[in-house]
Short mmCIF file of C-alpha atoms in Angstrom, two decimals:
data_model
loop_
_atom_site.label_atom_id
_atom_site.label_comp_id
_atom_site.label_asym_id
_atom_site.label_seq_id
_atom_site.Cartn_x
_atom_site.Cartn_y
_atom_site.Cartn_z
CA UNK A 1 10.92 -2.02 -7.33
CA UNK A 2 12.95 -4.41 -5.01
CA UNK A 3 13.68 -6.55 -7.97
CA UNK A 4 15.98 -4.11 -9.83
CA UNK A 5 14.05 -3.63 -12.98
CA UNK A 6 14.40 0.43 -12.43
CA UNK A 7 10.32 0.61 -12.54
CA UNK A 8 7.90 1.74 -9.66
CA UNK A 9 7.00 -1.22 -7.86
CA UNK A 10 3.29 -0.41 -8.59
CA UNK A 11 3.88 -1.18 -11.95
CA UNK A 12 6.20 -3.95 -11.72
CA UNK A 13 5.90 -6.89 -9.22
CA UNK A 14 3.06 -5.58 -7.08
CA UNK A 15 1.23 -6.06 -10.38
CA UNK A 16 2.27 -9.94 -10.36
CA UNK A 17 1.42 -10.56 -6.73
CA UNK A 18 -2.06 -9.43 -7.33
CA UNK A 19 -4.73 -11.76 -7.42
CA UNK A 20 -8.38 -11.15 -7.36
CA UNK A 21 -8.89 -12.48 -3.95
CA UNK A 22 -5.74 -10.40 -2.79
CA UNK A 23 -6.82 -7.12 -4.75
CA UNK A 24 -10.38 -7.90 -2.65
CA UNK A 25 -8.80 -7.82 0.41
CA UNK A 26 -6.54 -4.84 -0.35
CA UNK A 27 -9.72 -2.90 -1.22
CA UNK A 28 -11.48 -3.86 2.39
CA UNK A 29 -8.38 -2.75 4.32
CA UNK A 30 -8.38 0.40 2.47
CA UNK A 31 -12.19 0.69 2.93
CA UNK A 32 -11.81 0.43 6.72
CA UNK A 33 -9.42 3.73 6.48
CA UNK A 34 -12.59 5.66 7.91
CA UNK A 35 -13.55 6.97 11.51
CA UNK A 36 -14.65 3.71 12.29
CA UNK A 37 -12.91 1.21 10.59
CA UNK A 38 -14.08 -2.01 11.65
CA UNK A 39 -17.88 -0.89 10.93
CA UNK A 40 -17.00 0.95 7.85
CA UNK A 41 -14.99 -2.10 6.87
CA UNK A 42 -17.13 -4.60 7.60
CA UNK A 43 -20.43 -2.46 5.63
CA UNK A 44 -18.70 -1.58 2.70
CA UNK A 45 -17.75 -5.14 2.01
CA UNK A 46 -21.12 -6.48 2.49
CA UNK A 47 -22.87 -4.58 0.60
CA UNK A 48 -20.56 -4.00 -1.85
CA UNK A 49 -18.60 -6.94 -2.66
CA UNK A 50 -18.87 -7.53 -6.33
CA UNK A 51 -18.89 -3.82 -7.24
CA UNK A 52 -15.73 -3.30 -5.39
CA UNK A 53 -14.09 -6.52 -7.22
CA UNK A 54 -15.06 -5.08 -10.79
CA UNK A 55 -13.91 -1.51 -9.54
CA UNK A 56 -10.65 -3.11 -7.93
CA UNK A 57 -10.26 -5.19 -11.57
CA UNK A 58 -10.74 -2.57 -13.85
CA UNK A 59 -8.27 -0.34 -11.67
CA UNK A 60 -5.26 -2.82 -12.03
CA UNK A 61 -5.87 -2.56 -15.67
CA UNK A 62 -5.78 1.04 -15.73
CA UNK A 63 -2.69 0.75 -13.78
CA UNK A 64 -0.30 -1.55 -15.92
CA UNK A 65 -1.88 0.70 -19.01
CA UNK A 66 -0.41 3.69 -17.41
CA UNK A 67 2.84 1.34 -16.82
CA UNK A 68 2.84 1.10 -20.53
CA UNK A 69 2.41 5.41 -21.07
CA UNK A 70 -0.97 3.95 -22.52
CA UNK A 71 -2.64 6.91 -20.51
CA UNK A 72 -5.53 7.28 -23.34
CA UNK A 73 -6.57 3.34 -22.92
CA UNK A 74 -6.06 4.14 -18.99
CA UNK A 75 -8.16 7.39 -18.95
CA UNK A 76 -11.35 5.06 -20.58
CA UNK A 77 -10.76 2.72 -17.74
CA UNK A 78 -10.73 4.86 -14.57
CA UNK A 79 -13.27 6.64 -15.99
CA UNK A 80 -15.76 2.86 -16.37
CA UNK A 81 -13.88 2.04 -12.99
CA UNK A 82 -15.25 5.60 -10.90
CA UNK A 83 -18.82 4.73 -12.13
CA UNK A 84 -19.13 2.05 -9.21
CA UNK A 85 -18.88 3.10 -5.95
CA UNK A 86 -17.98 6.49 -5.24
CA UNK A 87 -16.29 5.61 -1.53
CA UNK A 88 -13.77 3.81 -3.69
CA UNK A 89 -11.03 7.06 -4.87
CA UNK A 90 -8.40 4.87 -6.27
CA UNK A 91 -9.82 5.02 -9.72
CA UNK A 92 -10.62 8.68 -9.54
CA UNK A 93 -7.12 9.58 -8.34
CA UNK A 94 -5.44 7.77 -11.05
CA UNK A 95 -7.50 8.96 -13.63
CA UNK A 96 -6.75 12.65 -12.04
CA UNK A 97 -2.97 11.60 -12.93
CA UNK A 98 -3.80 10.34 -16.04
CA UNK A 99 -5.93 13.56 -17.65
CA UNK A 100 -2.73 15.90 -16.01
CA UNK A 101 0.12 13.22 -18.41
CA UNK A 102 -2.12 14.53 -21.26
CA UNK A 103 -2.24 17.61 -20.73
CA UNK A 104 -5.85 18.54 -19.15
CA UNK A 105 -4.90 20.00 -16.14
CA UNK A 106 -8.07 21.93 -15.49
CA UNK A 107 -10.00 18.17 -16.42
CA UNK A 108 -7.97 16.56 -13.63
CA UNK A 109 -8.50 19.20 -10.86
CA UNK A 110 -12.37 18.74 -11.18
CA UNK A 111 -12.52 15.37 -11.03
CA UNK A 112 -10.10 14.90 -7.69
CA UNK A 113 -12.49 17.49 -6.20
CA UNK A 114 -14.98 15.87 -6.91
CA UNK A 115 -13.65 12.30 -5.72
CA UNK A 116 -12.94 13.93 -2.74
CA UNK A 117 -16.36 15.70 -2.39
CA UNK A 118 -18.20 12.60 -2.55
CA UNK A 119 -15.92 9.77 -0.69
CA UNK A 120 -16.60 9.67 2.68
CA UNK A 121 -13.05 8.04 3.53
CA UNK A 122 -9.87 9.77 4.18
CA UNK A 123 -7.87 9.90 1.12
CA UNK A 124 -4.30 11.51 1.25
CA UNK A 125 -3.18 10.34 -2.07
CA UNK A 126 -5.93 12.45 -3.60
CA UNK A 127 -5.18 15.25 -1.33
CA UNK A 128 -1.99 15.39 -2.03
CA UNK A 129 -2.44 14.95 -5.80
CA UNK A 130 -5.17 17.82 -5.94
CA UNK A 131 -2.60 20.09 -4.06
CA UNK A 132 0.52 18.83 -6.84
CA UNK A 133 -2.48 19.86 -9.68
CA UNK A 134 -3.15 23.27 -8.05
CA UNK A 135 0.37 24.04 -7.41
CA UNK A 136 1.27 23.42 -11.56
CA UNK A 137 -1.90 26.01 -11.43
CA UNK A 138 -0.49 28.61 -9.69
CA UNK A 139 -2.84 28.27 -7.27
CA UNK A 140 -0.50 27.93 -4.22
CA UNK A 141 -2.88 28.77 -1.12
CA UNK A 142 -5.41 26.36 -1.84
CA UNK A 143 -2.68 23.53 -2.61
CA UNK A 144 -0.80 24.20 0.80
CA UNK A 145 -4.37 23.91 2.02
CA UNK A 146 -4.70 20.56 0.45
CA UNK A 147 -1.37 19.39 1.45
CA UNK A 148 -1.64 20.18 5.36
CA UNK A 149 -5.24 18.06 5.37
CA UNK A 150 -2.90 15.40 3.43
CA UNK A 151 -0.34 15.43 5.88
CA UNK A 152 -2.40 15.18 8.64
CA UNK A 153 -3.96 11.42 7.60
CA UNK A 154 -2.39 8.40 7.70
CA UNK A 155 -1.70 6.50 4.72
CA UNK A 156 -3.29 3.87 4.02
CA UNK A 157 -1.19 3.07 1.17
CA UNK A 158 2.43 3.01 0.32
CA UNK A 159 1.36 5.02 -2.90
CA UNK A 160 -0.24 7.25 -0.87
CA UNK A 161 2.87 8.16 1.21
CA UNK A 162 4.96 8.94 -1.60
CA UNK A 163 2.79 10.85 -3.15
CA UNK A 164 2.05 12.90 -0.37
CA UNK A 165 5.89 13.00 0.66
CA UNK A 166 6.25 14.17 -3.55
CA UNK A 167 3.79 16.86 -2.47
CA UNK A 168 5.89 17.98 0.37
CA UNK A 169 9.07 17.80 -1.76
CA UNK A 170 7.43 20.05 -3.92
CA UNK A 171 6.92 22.99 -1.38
CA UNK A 172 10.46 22.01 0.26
CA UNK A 173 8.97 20.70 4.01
CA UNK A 174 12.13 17.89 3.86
CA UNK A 175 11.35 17.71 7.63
CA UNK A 176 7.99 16.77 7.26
CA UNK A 177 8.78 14.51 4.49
CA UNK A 178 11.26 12.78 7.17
CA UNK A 179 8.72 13.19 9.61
CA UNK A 180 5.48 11.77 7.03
CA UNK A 181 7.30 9.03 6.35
CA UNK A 182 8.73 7.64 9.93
CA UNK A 183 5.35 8.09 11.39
CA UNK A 184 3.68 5.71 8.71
CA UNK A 185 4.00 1.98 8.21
CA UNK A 186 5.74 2.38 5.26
CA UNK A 187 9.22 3.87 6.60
CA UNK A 188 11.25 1.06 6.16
CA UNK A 189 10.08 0.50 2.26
#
């Protein structure tokens, strides 16, 4: 975090910036991260408004509980989080982090595949997680698989491009960490 506490700026003062009305608008940017942004953007708000707050709410609470190692607490919340819209993968992905910190590995696999089965957006954080998960699993060809389909979006996060720059680190591509990184927004973070 820019403000020298040593944490992840996820869980330290992105946490206090967030507001409803900010997390709202986050989650619409994020939502437009489709073929067609501006219609995918402007539908998924619409119609989904108040879900997507609750889902966005219950998210940042799953997040500072993972902050505090509380990954138990957090692993109830993604789960009551991913039962609102399936288009929205943040919850899924974090839970997916949260079952592999406790040890189910094989629990965390399934349910990024499935968050990425049924989201119709791009998502290269859970990409890139699912191909981390499969590579603790041995299971190296399908998690270079997962990682080149990561590498290939654009992030629509900051979280996302780390993780999918930890996912390269992983499988030593420094170059295309280099290369990941410069060609997002997110280069000079």
């Amino acid at each position: 975090c820019p403000c020298g506490s040593g944490k992840k700026y996820k869980f330290c003062c992105y946490q206090k910036q967030q507001s409803s009305s900010s997390i709202l608008e986050n989650a619409k940017y994020w939502a437009g991260n489709a073929d067609d942004p501006k219609t995918r953007r402007e539908a998924f708000a619409a119609t989904n408004e108040e879900q997507l707050l609750e889902a966005t709410n219950l998210n940042r609470l799953g997040v500072s509980l993972m902050a505090a190692a509380e990954y138990e607490a957090a692993i109830h919340i993604f789960r009551k989080a991913t039962t609102f819209l399936p288009d929205y993968y943040s919850p899924a992905n974090n839970l997916a982090v949260c079952l592999y910190a406790v040890g189910k590995l094989s629990e965390a696999i399934r349910i990024q595949r499935k968050s990425l089965d049924v989201s119709t957006l791009e998502n290269p954080f859970g990409l890139a997680n699912l191909a981390l998960l499969l590579y603790c699993e041995d299971q190296q060809s399908e998690a270079l698989d997962c990682l080149e389909k990561a590498r290939k979006l654009k992030p629509p996060s900051l979280d996302a491009c780390v993780k999918v720059c930890e996912a390269l680190a992983r499988v030593m591509r420094h170059r295309d960490i280099l290369d990941y990184a410069d060609a997002s927004n997110y280069a000079n973070q």
